[in-house]
Amino acid sequence: TDPAIIRNFCIIAHIDHGKSTLADRMLQLTGVVQPRDMKAQYLDRMDIERERGITIKSQAVRMPWELDGASYALNMIDTPGHVDFTYEVSRSLAACEGAVLLVDAAQGIEAQTLANLYLAMENDLTIIPVLNKIDLPAAQPEKYAAELANLIGGDPEDVLKVSGKTGVGVEALLDKIVRDLPAPVGDPEAPARAMIFDSVYDTYRGVVTYVRVVDGKLSPRERIQMMSTRASHELLEIGVSSPEPTPSNGLGVGEVGYLITGVKDVRQSKVGDTVTNLLKPAAESLGGYADPKPMVFSGLYPIDGTDYPVLRDALDKLKLNDAALVYEPETSAALGFGFRVGFLGLLHLEITRERLEAEFNLDLISTAPNVVYEVTLEDKKVLTVTNPSEYPDGKVSEVREPMVSATILAPNEFVGTIMELCQSRRGDMKGMDYLSEDRVELRYRLPLAEIVFDFFDNLKSRTRGYASLDWKADGDQVADLVKVDILLQGEQVDAFSAITHRDKAYSYGVMMTSKLRELIPRQQFEVPIQAAIGSRIIARENIRAIRKDVLAKCYGGDISRKRKLLEKQKEGKKRMKMVGRVEVPQEAFIAALSSD
Ligand code: GDP
Ligand code: MG
């Protein structure tokens, strides 16, 4: 295909602003999906994406379009919309010349609108501003056109107004994409260089790798090489999605498509890597490649201990399709055998857990998630701690915690409450701007640990749902952190150890000890529950002793009733875990971990 007729674009938007719906309309209008095959959010392929209505994995589709009697090939790349997957968004953007910046005409600009816009600008993309959902009675297209024009510089008149739902304005948008976006440029004679912007494991075809060719050409049956690992593979099939996979006899400059090599694991085909020709390799890769880095760790345990091998196999399977998932076996006295798993963020954790439960029929319990700490010991040794139980006792000279820079957008009436929240989370204000007279952008630097848990929920409830949040990793800082242990009759219960800021250690200790006092049944003897920092006790509760004689109640007589009671008691025992001399039903641990 002549690069002059190619237009590569993506749609960027805040979540729920209508990206997938608009993509559906484009597929229909360009005729690549027949009306009878149309399903809402056609491109969101994974079940979980459909259920939650969010896009996780990006996909590319090629669509024909005619303008002024000439034919064009439009490649639309759908990007994931969530902050956990920023790296994938940024790679998808790098595969395009332009971006449709989509904003809900009833909502206006939100935090991810900005975050995505900045990513697009970093990639030098041409931006086409578009207001969506103009069919809504609550739409305020004039107001938000001014806001958008103000943001990217330009005339409010130039902001297109569309409805992905009714299709109004979508043809005009496709025309504008052809007119305004530059055609791709590259050297057709140079050694091949193609950037991987997505790779997906498919049970039947193995890994399907999505690429954008920058220079040269990739042809079927030749040997290709991945530039970061130098691994080489035979190119079994190459083609374009339209939107069903259609093999072709090669991809040239500016083209977007897929390739299949028969590898079985997405880590052999990494997002951001450069594909070249083994026999005529490029001298330099396209750059920008980064390994995905887990930000949040949690222990995952099967509630039924015999499911451990099922969990192990399930994680191995998910990993084929998720280069960011890392895990290693872990044992807990309270929960038995499980895994310590690293995630990109909490959404990634939730999605992974849901998939494990739904697709592999597992019941899981996850321990409170924590971030990664860097601990320097007095002898200068540095430890990377992903699990509170690995936190060294004493001899610590310095602890560093990961930081993020966060952007919060909200109506200005909420500025006070947002500042209060950020301060209570050890935030440092970096700036504040008015995007329009009633909408404010606040910028903060905060510890990641303070925002991964309930920050977003708290922000939403303080602002009646009007605030939006986006953040990205921003180095680390020295912090005054301590490990709080929970002890049952002097024995540490590993699953409840937590690394917290010194100021919050006491409230964590009080919360955990009183929760456990409620949940753990009385024993034959008194059981103290303590929270401790090292050897210093910071909170304490007591479970009083009882004489647990179940038969005493059945004054002789009814023998079958006695037997029933004994059996019941035995059944109860099966699920008991011993912590020292204390018998704890596993349910108590599970309840203590899940109920907040
Ligand atoms: P995404 O998260 O950006 O992919 O957004 P979706 O395409 O999933 O849309 C989010 C919600 O907005 C869905 O309930 C859509 O039906 C709705 N929606 C999308 N576009 C329009 C539109 O143009 N008009 C109206 N009224 N609703 C829309
Ligand atoms: Mg979507």
Coordinates of C-alpha atoms and ligand atoms in Angstrom, one line a residue:
T1 CA 0.0 0.0 0.0
D2 CA 1.2 3.5 -0.9
P3 CA 1.9 5.3 2.4
A4 CA 0.3 8.4 1.0
I5 CA -3.1 6.9 1.3
I6 CA -2.6 5.6 4.8
R7 CA -3.9 7.4 8.0
N8 CA -3.0 5.9 11.4
F9 CA -5.0 7.3 14.3
C10 CA -6.2 6.4 17.7
I11 CA -9.1 7.7 19.8
I12 CA -8.1 9.0 23.3
A13 CA -10.7 9.8 25.9
H14 CA -11.5 9.7 29.6
I15 CA -13.2 6.4 30.6
D16 CA -16.9 6.3 29.6
H17 CA -16.6 9.3 27.2
G18 CA -17.6 7.0 24.4
K19 CA -14.5 5.8 22.7
S20 CA -15.6 2.2 22.0
T21 CA -19.1 3.3 20.9
L22 CA -17.5 5.8 18.4
A23 CA -15.2 3.1 17.2
D24 CA -18.2 0.8 16.6
R25 CA -19.9 3.5 14.4
M26 CA -16.7 3.9 12.4
L27 CA -16.6 0.2 11.8
Q28 CA -20.2 0.3 10.6
L29 CA -19.9 3.4 8.4
T30 CA -16.8 2.2 6.6
G31 CA -18.5 -1.1 6.0
V32 CA -16.0 -3.4 7.6
V33 CA -18.6 -4.8 10.0
Q34 CA -22.0 -5.7 8.7
P35 CA -25.0 -4.4 10.7
R36 CA -26.0 -8.0 11.5
D37 CA -22.6 -8.8 13.0
M38 CA -22.5 -5.6 15.0
K39 CA -22.2 -6.0 18.8
A40 CA -21.7 -3.1 21.1
Q41 CA -18.0 -2.4 21.8
Y42 CA -17.0 -4.7 19.0
L43 CA -13.3 -4.3 19.6
D44 CA -13.5 -5.1 23.4
R45 CA -12.8 -8.8 22.9
M46 CA -12.1 -10.2 26.3
D47 CA -15.2 -11.2 28.3
I48 CA -14.1 -9.2 31.3
E49 CA -13.8 -6.1 29.1
R50 CA -17.4 -6.5 28.0
E51 CA -18.6 -7.1 31.5
R52 CA -16.9 -4.0 32.9
G53 CA -17.3 -2.0 29.8
I54 CA -13.7 -1.0 29.7
T55 CA -10.9 -1.5 27.2
I56 CA -7.8 -3.3 28.5
K57 CA -6.0 -4.6 25.4
S58 CA -5.7 -2.4 22.4
Q59 CA -6.5 -3.7 18.9
A60 CA -6.0 -2.3 15.5
V61 CA -8.5 -2.3 12.6
R62 CA -8.1 -1.3 9.0
M63 CA -11.0 0.6 7.4
P64 CA -11.4 1.8 3.8
W65 CA -12.7 5.4 3.3
E66 CA -13.3 7.5 0.2
L67 CA -12.8 11.2 0.0
D68 CA -13.1 13.4 -3.1
G69 CA -13.0 10.3 -5.3
A70 CA -9.8 8.9 -3.8
S71 CA -9.5 5.8 -1.7
Y72 CA -7.8 5.7 1.7
A73 CA -6.9 3.1 4.3
L74 CA -7.5 4.2 7.8
N75 CA -5.9 2.3 10.6
M76 CA -7.7 2.7 13.9
I77 CA -5.8 1.7 17.0
D78 CA -8.0 1.3 20.1
T79 CA -6.1 2.2 23.3
P80 CA -6.7 0.9 26.8
G81 CA -8.2 3.7 28.9
H82 CA -7.0 3.0 32.4
V83 CA -4.1 4.5 34.3
D84 CA -2.8 1.0 35.2
F85 CA -2.1 0.5 31.5
T86 CA -0.5 3.8 30.6
Y87 CA 2.6 2.2 29.1
E88 CA 0.4 0.3 26.6
V89 CA -1.5 3.5 25.8
S90 CA 1.8 5.3 25.1
R91 CA 2.9 2.5 22.8
S92 CA -0.3 2.6 20.9
L93 CA 0.0 6.3 20.4
A94 CA 3.5 5.9 19.1
A95 CA 2.1 3.8 16.3
C96 CA -0.1 6.7 15.0
E97 CA 0.3 10.1 13.3
G98 CA -2.8 11.5 14.9
A99 CA -5.3 11.2 17.7
V100 CA -9.0 11.9 18.0
L101 CA -9.4 13.6 21.4
L102 CA -12.9 12.7 22.4
V103 CA -14.7 14.5 25.2
D104 CA -18.2 13.8 26.5
A105 CA -20.2 17.0 25.8
A106 CA -22.1 16.6 29.1
Q107 CA -19.0 16.1 31.2
G108 CA -16.2 18.2 29.8
I109 CA -12.5 17.6 30.2
E110 CA -11.4 15.0 32.8
A111 CA -8.1 13.9 34.3
Q112 CA -7.5 11.1 31.8
T113 CA -8.4 13.4 28.9
L114 CA -5.5 15.5 30.0
A115 CA -3.1 12.6 30.7
N116 CA -3.8 11.1 27.3
L117 CA -3.5 14.4 25.6
Y118 CA -0.1 15.0 27.1
L119 CA 1.0 11.5 26.0
A120 CA -0.2 12.3 22.5
M121 CA 1.7 15.6 22.5
E122 CA 4.8 13.8 23.7
N123 CA 4.5 11.6 20.7
D124 CA 4.1 14.6 18.3
L125 CA 0.6 13.5 17.2
T126 CA -1.8 15.8 15.3
I127 CA -4.8 16.2 17.6
I128 CA -8.4 16.4 16.3
P129 CA -10.6 17.7 19.1
V130 CA -14.1 16.2 19.2
L131 CA -17.1 16.5 21.4
N132 CA -19.2 13.3 21.8
K133 CA -22.7 12.5 23.0
I134 CA -24.2 15.7 21.6
D135 CA -27.5 13.9 21.5
L136 CA -27.7 14.0 25.3
P137 CA -30.1 16.6 26.7
A138 CA -27.5 17.6 29.2
A139 CA -24.8 18.3 26.5
Q140 CA -23.2 21.7 26.6
P141 CA -21.3 21.6 23.3
E142 CA -20.6 25.4 23.2
K143 CA -19.2 25.6 26.7
Y144 CA -16.9 22.5 26.3
A145 CA -15.8 23.4 22.8
A146 CA -14.4 26.6 24.3
E147 CA -12.8 24.6 27.1
L148 CA -11.2 22.2 24.6
A149 CA -10.0 25.0 22.2
N150 CA -8.6 26.8 25.2
L151 CA -6.7 23.7 26.2
I152 CA -5.1 22.7 22.9
G153 CA -5.0 26.2 21.4
G154 CA -7.3 26.7 18.5
D155 CA -10.8 27.9 17.5
P156 CA -13.9 26.6 19.3
E157 CA -15.5 26.5 15.7
D158 CA -13.0 23.8 14.8
V159 CA -14.1 21.4 17.5
L160 CA -16.2 18.7 15.8
K161 CA -19.5 17.7 17.4
V162 CA -20.6 14.1 17.1
S163 CA -22.7 11.4 18.6
G164 CA -21.3 7.9 18.6
K165 CA -24.7 6.6 19.6
T166 CA -26.7 8.1 16.7
G167 CA -23.8 8.4 14.2
V168 CA -24.3 12.2 13.7
G169 CA -21.0 13.8 12.6
V170 CA -19.1 10.6 12.3
E171 CA -18.7 10.8 8.5
A172 CA -17.4 14.4 8.8
L173 CA -14.9 13.1 11.4
L174 CA -13.7 10.4 9.0
D175 CA -13.2 13.0 6.3
K176 CA -11.3 15.3 8.7
I177 CA -9.0 12.4 9.7
V178 CA -8.1 12.0 6.0
R179 CA -7.6 15.7 5.5
D180 CA -5.8 16.7 8.7
L181 CA -3.6 13.8 9.6
P182 CA -0.3 13.5 7.9
A183 CA 0.5 10.3 5.9
P184 CA 3.1 8.1 7.5
V185 CA 6.7 8.6 6.3
G186 CA 9.5 6.0 6.4
D187 CA 12.3 4.6 4.2
P188 CA 11.0 1.7 2.1
E189 CA 14.5 0.7 1.2
A190 CA 15.9 0.6 4.7
P191 CA 16.2 -2.6 6.8
A192 CA 12.8 -3.4 8.3
R193 CA 11.8 -1.8 11.6
A194 CA 8.3 -2.3 13.1
M195 CA 7.1 -1.4 16.6
I196 CA 5.1 -3.9 18.7
F197 CA 2.3 -2.0 20.3
D198 CA 0.3 -5.0 21.5
S199 CA 0.6 -8.8 21.7
V200 CA -2.2 -11.2 22.6
Y201 CA -2.2 -14.9 23.3
D202 CA -4.7 -16.9 21.3
T203 CA -5.3 -20.5 22.1
Y204 CA -5.5 -21.5 18.5
R205 CA -2.9 -19.3 16.9
G206 CA -0.4 -18.7 19.7
V207 CA 0.8 -15.2 20.2
V208 CA -0.6 -12.6 17.8
T209 CA 1.6 -9.6 17.7
Y210 CA 0.3 -6.2 16.5
V211 CA 2.9 -4.0 14.8
R212 CA 3.3 -0.7 13.0
V213 CA 5.9 -0.8 10.3
V214 CA 8.2 2.3 10.3
D215 CA 10.8 1.4 7.7
G216 CA 11.3 -1.3 5.1
K217 CA 9.0 -4.3 4.7
L218 CA 8.1 -7.5 6.5
S219 CA 7.1 -10.5 4.4
P220 CA 5.7 -13.9 5.2
R221 CA 8.1 -16.9 5.7
E222 CA 11.2 -14.7 6.3
R223 CA 13.0 -14.8 9.6
I224 CA 12.4 -11.8 11.9
Q225 CA 14.3 -10.8 15.0
M226 CA 13.1 -9.1 18.2
M227 CA 15.7 -6.3 18.8
S228 CA 15.6 -6.3 22.7
T229 CA 16.2 -10.0 23.2
R230 CA 17.8 -10.8 19.8
A231 CA 15.5 -13.8 19.6
S232 CA 14.6 -14.8 16.1
H233 CA 11.4 -16.4 14.7
E234 CA 10.0 -17.5 11.4
L235 CA 7.1 -15.3 10.2
L236 CA 4.4 -17.8 9.7
E237 CA 1.7 -15.3 8.8
I238 CA 1.3 -11.5 8.4
G239 CA -1.8 -9.5 7.7
V240 CA -4.2 -6.9 8.7
S241 CA -7.3 -7.0 10.8
S242 CA -10.3 -5.7 9.0
P243 CA -11.5 -6.5 11.7
E244 CA -11.2 -10.2 11.1
P245 CA -7.6 -11.3 10.5
T246 CA -6.8 -11.2 6.8
P247 CA -3.4 -12.6 5.7
S248 CA -1.4 -10.5 3.2
N249 CA 1.8 -10.8 1.3
G250 CA 3.6 -8.3 3.5
L251 CA 3.4 -5.0 5.4
G252 CA 5.3 -1.9 4.2
V253 CA 6.0 1.6 5.4
G254 CA 3.3 3.1 7.6
E255 CA 1.2 -0.1 7.6
V256 CA -0.4 -1.5 10.7
G257 CA -1.2 -5.2 11.1
Y258 CA -0.5 -8.4 12.9
L259 CA 2.1 -11.1 12.7
I260 CA 2.2 -14.7 13.9
T261 CA 5.4 -16.7 14.6
G262 CA 4.2 -19.6 16.6
V263 CA 5.5 -18.4 20.0
K264 CA 3.4 -19.3 22.9
D265 CA 4.1 -16.6 25.5
V266 CA 3.6 -12.8 25.1
R267 CA 6.9 -12.1 26.9
Q268 CA 8.6 -13.3 23.7
S269 CA 6.8 -10.5 21.8
K270 CA 7.0 -7.5 24.1
V271 CA 5.1 -4.3 23.7
G272 CA 7.5 -1.5 22.8
D273 CA 10.1 -3.8 21.2
T274 CA 11.3 -3.4 17.6
V275 CA 10.9 -6.2 15.0
T276 CA 13.6 -6.4 12.3
N277 CA 14.8 -8.7 9.6
L278 CA 17.3 -11.4 10.8
L279 CA 19.3 -11.4 7.5
K280 CA 19.2 -7.6 7.0
P281 CA 18.8 -6.2 10.6
A282 CA 18.3 -2.6 11.4
A283 CA 21.2 -0.9 13.2
E284 CA 19.1 0.8 15.8
S285 CA 15.8 -0.1 17.4
L286 CA 12.9 2.4 17.5
G287 CA 13.5 3.1 21.2
G288 CA 11.1 3.7 24.0
Y289 CA 11.0 0.1 25.1
A290 CA 10.5 -0.5 28.8
D291 CA 9.7 -3.6 30.8
P292 CA 6.4 -3.4 32.6
K293 CA 7.1 -2.8 36.3
P294 CA 4.8 -4.2 39.0
M295 CA 3.7 -1.4 41.4
V296 CA 1.5 -3.3 43.8
F297 CA 1.9 -6.7 45.4
S298 CA -0.6 -8.9 47.1
G299 CA -0.7 -12.5 48.4
L300 CA -3.2 -14.7 46.6
Y301 CA -4.4 -17.8 48.3
P302 CA -6.9 -20.5 47.4
I303 CA -9.6 -20.6 50.1
D304 CA -9.6 -24.4 49.7
G305 CA -5.9 -25.4 50.1
T306 CA -6.3 -28.4 47.7
D307 CA -6.8 -25.8 44.9
Y308 CA -3.2 -24.7 45.1
P309 CA -2.1 -26.6 41.9
V310 CA -5.1 -25.2 40.0
L311 CA -4.1 -21.7 41.0
R312 CA -0.5 -22.3 39.9
D313 CA -1.6 -23.6 36.5
A314 CA -4.1 -20.7 36.2
L315 CA -1.4 -18.1 36.8
D316 CA 0.9 -19.8 34.3
K317 CA -2.0 -19.6 31.7
L318 CA -2.8 -15.9 32.4
K319 CA 0.8 -15.0 32.2
L320 CA 0.9 -16.2 28.5
N321 CA -1.3 -13.2 27.8
D322 CA -0.1 -10.7 30.4
A323 CA 3.5 -9.6 30.3
A324 CA 3.1 -7.5 33.4
L325 CA 2.0 -10.3 35.7
V326 CA 4.8 -11.6 38.0
Y327 CA 4.4 -14.1 40.8
E328 CA 6.3 -16.5 43.1
P329 CA 5.2 -19.1 45.6
E330 CA 4.6 -18.0 49.1
T331 CA 3.5 -19.7 52.3
S332 CA 1.6 -18.1 55.1
A333 CA 1.0 -19.7 58.5
A334 CA -2.5 -18.3 58.5
L335 CA -3.5 -19.0 54.9
G336 CA -1.4 -21.9 53.7
F337 CA 0.2 -22.1 50.3
G338 CA -0.3 -19.3 47.8
F339 CA 1.5 -16.8 45.6
R340 CA 2.9 -13.3 46.0
V341 CA 1.7 -11.6 42.9
G342 CA 2.9 -8.2 41.4
F343 CA 0.5 -6.0 39.5
L344 CA 0.6 -2.7 37.6
G345 CA -2.1 -1.3 39.9
L346 CA -5.3 -2.1 41.8
L347 CA -7.4 -2.5 38.7
H348 CA -4.9 -4.9 37.3
L349 CA -5.2 -6.8 40.6
E350 CA -9.0 -6.9 40.6
I351 CA -9.2 -8.0 36.9
T352 CA -6.6 -10.7 37.5
R353 CA -8.4 -12.0 40.5
E354 CA -11.8 -11.9 38.8
R355 CA -10.4 -13.8 35.8
L356 CA -8.8 -16.4 38.0
E357 CA -12.1 -16.9 39.8
A358 CA -14.3 -16.9 36.7
E359 CA -12.2 -18.7 34.2
F360 CA -10.6 -21.3 36.5
N361 CA -13.4 -21.7 39.0
L362 CA -11.3 -20.7 42.0
D363 CA -12.2 -19.1 45.3
L364 CA -9.4 -16.8 46.4
I365 CA -8.4 -14.6 49.2
S366 CA -6.0 -11.7 48.7
T367 CA -4.0 -10.1 51.4
A368 CA -3.9 -6.3 51.8
P369 CA -1.9 -5.0 48.8
N370 CA 1.3 -3.2 49.4
V371 CA 3.8 -1.2 47.3
V372 CA 7.5 -2.0 46.9
Y373 CA 9.9 -0.5 49.5
E374 CA 13.6 -0.1 49.2
V375 CA 15.2 -0.7 52.5
T376 CA 18.8 0.2 53.2
L377 CA 20.4 -1.6 56.2
E378 CA 23.0 -0.2 58.6
D379 CA 25.6 -2.3 56.8
K380 CA 24.6 -0.5 53.5
K381 CA 23.0 -3.6 52.1
V382 CA 19.8 -2.7 50.1
L383 CA 16.7 -4.9 50.1
T384 CA 13.7 -4.6 47.8
V385 CA 10.7 -5.5 50.0
T386 CA 7.6 -6.7 48.2
N387 CA 6.1 -8.4 51.3
P388 CA 5.8 -7.0 54.8
S389 CA 7.0 -10.3 56.3
E390 CA 10.3 -9.8 54.6
Y391 CA 10.8 -6.5 56.2
P392 CA 14.0 -6.6 58.3
D393 CA 13.7 -6.4 62.1
G394 CA 15.9 -3.6 63.2
K395 CA 19.3 -2.4 61.7
V396 CA 17.4 -0.3 59.2
S397 CA 19.1 2.9 58.2
E398 CA 16.7 4.2 55.5
V399 CA 13.4 3.2 53.8
R400 CA 12.4 4.7 50.5
E401 CA 8.8 4.5 49.1
P402 CA 7.6 5.0 45.6
M403 CA 6.0 8.3 44.7
V404 CA 3.5 9.4 42.1
S405 CA 2.5 12.7 40.6
A406 CA -1.2 13.0 40.5
T407 CA -3.5 15.2 38.6
I408 CA -7.0 15.8 39.9
L409 CA -9.7 17.7 38.0
A410 CA -12.8 18.9 39.7
P411 CA -15.4 21.7 39.9
N412 CA -13.8 24.5 41.9
E413 CA -16.3 24.2 44.8
F414 CA -14.4 21.0 45.9
V415 CA -10.9 22.5 46.0
G416 CA -11.0 22.7 49.8
T417 CA -12.0 19.1 50.5
I418 CA -9.6 17.8 47.9
M419 CA -6.7 19.7 49.4
E420 CA -7.7 18.3 52.8
L421 CA -7.7 14.8 51.5
C422 CA -4.3 15.1 49.8
Q423 CA -2.8 16.6 52.9
S424 CA -4.0 13.8 55.1
R425 CA -2.3 11.4 52.6
R426 CA 1.1 13.2 52.9
G427 CA 0.6 14.9 49.6
D428 CA 2.7 17.8 48.5
M429 CA 1.0 20.4 46.3
K430 CA 2.8 21.1 43.1
G431 CA 0.4 23.5 41.3
M432 CA -3.2 24.5 40.6
D433 CA -4.7 25.8 37.3
Y434 CA -8.1 26.9 36.2
L435 CA -9.1 25.2 33.0
S436 CA -12.2 27.3 32.8
E437 CA -13.9 29.5 35.4
D438 CA -15.5 26.6 37.3
R439 CA -13.0 23.7 36.7
V440 CA -9.7 23.3 38.4
E441 CA -6.7 21.1 37.9
L442 CA -4.8 20.3 41.1
R443 CA -1.3 18.7 40.9
Y444 CA 0.1 16.8 43.8
R445 CA 3.1 14.6 44.6
L446 CA 2.0 11.7 46.8
P447 CA 3.3 8.4 48.1
L448 CA 1.9 5.6 45.9
A449 CA 0.9 3.7 49.1
E450 CA -1.4 6.5 50.0
I451 CA -3.3 6.5 46.7
V452 CA -3.5 2.8 45.7
F453 CA -6.0 1.8 48.3
D454 CA -9.1 3.9 49.0
F455 CA -8.0 7.3 47.7
F456 CA -10.1 7.3 44.6
D457 CA -13.3 6.2 46.5
N458 CA -12.7 8.8 49.1
L459 CA -12.1 11.5 46.4
K460 CA -15.3 10.4 44.6
S461 CA -17.4 10.6 47.7
R462 CA -16.0 14.0 48.8
T463 CA -16.8 15.4 45.4
R464 CA -20.1 13.7 44.8
G465 CA -18.5 11.8 41.9
Y466 CA -17.3 14.9 40.0
A467 CA -13.6 14.6 40.5
S468 CA -11.3 12.6 38.2
L469 CA -7.8 11.4 39.0
D470 CA -4.8 10.3 37.0
W471 CA -1.3 9.6 38.2
K472 CA 2.0 8.3 37.1
A473 CA 5.1 7.1 38.8
D474 CA 7.5 9.8 40.0
G475 CA 10.6 8.5 41.7
D476 CA 10.7 7.7 45.4
Q477 CA 11.4 9.4 48.7
V478 CA 12.7 8.6 52.2
A479 CA 9.9 7.9 54.5
D480 CA 9.3 7.3 58.2
L481 CA 7.9 3.8 57.8
V482 CA 7.5 1.0 60.3
K483 CA 6.3 -2.6 60.2
V484 CA 3.4 -3.4 62.4
D485 CA 3.0 -7.0 63.4
I486 CA -0.1 -8.6 64.8
L487 CA 0.5 -11.2 67.6
L488 CA -1.9 -13.9 68.8
Q489 CA -0.8 -15.0 72.3
G490 CA 2.7 -13.8 71.4
E491 CA 2.8 -15.5 68.0
Q492 CA 3.1 -13.4 64.9
V493 CA 0.4 -13.8 62.3
D494 CA 2.2 -13.2 59.0
A495 CA -0.8 -12.4 56.8
F496 CA -1.6 -9.3 58.9
S497 CA 1.8 -7.6 59.1
A498 CA 1.8 -4.3 57.3
I499 CA 4.3 -1.5 56.5
T500 CA 2.7 1.8 57.4
H501 CA 3.8 5.4 58.0
R502 CA 4.7 5.8 61.7
D503 CA 1.7 8.2 62.2
K504 CA -0.7 5.5 61.0
A505 CA 0.8 2.5 62.8
Y506 CA -1.3 3.0 65.9
S507 CA -4.7 3.2 64.1
Y508 CA -3.8 0.2 62.0
G509 CA -2.9 -1.7 65.2
V510 CA -6.1 -0.7 66.9
M511 CA -8.2 -1.6 63.9
M512 CA -6.7 -5.0 63.4
T513 CA -6.7 -6.1 67.0
S514 CA -10.3 -5.1 67.6
K515 CA -11.4 -6.8 64.3
L516 CA -9.7 -10.0 65.3
R517 CA -11.2 -9.9 68.8
E518 CA -14.6 -10.0 67.1
L519 CA -13.7 -12.7 64.7
I520 CA -11.7 -15.3 66.7
P521 CA -13.8 -17.5 69.0
R522 CA -13.0 -17.9 72.6
Q523 CA -10.6 -20.6 73.6
Q524 CA -10.0 -22.7 76.7
F525 CA -7.6 -20.1 77.9
E526 CA -7.2 -16.3 77.6
V527 CA -5.7 -15.1 74.3
P528 CA -4.1 -11.7 74.1
I529 CA -4.1 -10.0 70.6
Q530 CA -1.4 -7.4 70.2
A531 CA -0.1 -5.0 67.7
A532 CA 3.6 -4.4 67.8
I533 CA 6.4 -2.4 66.2
G534 CA 9.4 -4.6 66.8
S535 CA 9.2 -5.5 70.5
R536 CA 7.0 -2.5 71.4
I537 CA 3.3 -3.2 71.9
I538 CA 1.1 -0.4 70.5
A539 CA -2.3 -1.9 70.9
R540 CA -3.9 -4.8 72.8
E541 CA -7.2 -6.7 73.1
N542 CA -8.1 -9.8 75.0
I543 CA -10.2 -12.8 74.2
R544 CA -11.5 -14.2 77.4
A545 CA -11.3 -17.9 78.2
I546 CA -14.3 -20.2 78.2
R547 CA -14.8 -23.8 78.9
K548 CA -16.0 -25.0 75.6
D549 CA -17.9 -28.1 76.6
V550 CA -20.6 -28.6 73.9
L551 CA -22.0 -31.7 75.5
A552 CA -22.7 -30.1 78.8
K553 CA -25.8 -28.5 77.4
C554 CA -27.5 -31.8 76.5
Y555 CA -28.3 -33.1 80.0
G556 CA -27.7 -36.8 79.2
G557 CA -30.7 -38.1 77.2
D558 CA -30.8 -37.7 73.4
I559 CA -27.8 -39.6 72.1
S560 CA -28.3 -38.8 68.4
R561 CA -28.3 -35.1 69.2
K562 CA -25.0 -35.6 71.1
R563 CA -23.5 -37.3 68.1
K564 CA -24.6 -34.6 65.7
L565 CA -23.0 -32.0 67.9
L566 CA -19.8 -33.9 68.0
E567 CA -19.7 -34.3 64.2
K568 CA -20.4 -30.6 63.7
Q569 CA -17.6 -29.8 66.0
K570 CA -15.2 -32.0 64.0
E571 CA -16.3 -30.5 60.8
G572 CA -15.5 -27.0 62.2
K573 CA -12.1 -28.3 63.2
K574 CA -11.0 -29.1 59.7
R575 CA -10.9 -25.5 58.7
M576 CA -9.0 -24.5 61.8
K577 CA -5.5 -23.1 61.7
M578 CA -3.2 -23.2 64.6
V579 CA -1.3 -20.1 65.6
G580 CA 0.8 -21.3 68.5
R581 CA -1.7 -22.9 70.8
V582 CA -4.6 -20.8 69.5
E583 CA -7.2 -22.4 67.2
V584 CA -8.4 -19.9 64.6
P585 CA -11.1 -20.7 62.0
Q586 CA -9.7 -19.8 58.6
E587 CA -12.9 -17.8 58.0
A588 CA -11.7 -15.4 60.7
F589 CA -8.6 -14.6 58.8
I590 CA -10.5 -14.3 55.6
A591 CA -13.0 -12.0 57.1
A592 CA -10.3 -9.9 58.7
L593 CA -8.6 -9.5 55.4
S594 CA -11.6 -8.8 53.2
S595 CA -13.9 -6.6 55.4
D596 CA -12.8 -3.0 54.8
Ligands
GDP1 P1 -15.4 4.2 26.6 O1 -15.2 3.9 28.0 O2 -14.8 5.6 26.3 O3 -15.0 3.2 25.6 O4 -17.0 4.5 26.5 P2 -18.1 3.6 25.9 O5 -18.1 3.6 24.4 O6 -18.1 2.2 26.5 O7 -19.4 4.4 26.3 C1 -19.7 4.7 27.7 C2 -21.2 4.9 27.8 O8 -21.6 6.0 27.1 C3 -22.0 3.7 27.3 O9 -23.1 3.5 28.1 C4 -22.5 4.2 25.9 O10 -23.7 3.6 25.5 C5 -22.7 5.7 26.2 N1 -22.4 6.5 25.0 C6 -21.4 6.5 24.1 N2 -21.5 7.3 23.1 C7 -22.7 8.0 23.3 C8 -23.4 9.0 22.6 O11 -22.9 9.5 21.6 N3 -24.6 9.4 23.1 C9 -25.1 8.9 24.2 N4 -26.3 9.3 24.6 N5 -24.5 7.9 24.9 C10 -23.3 7.4 24.5
MG2 MG -14.1 1.3 25.8

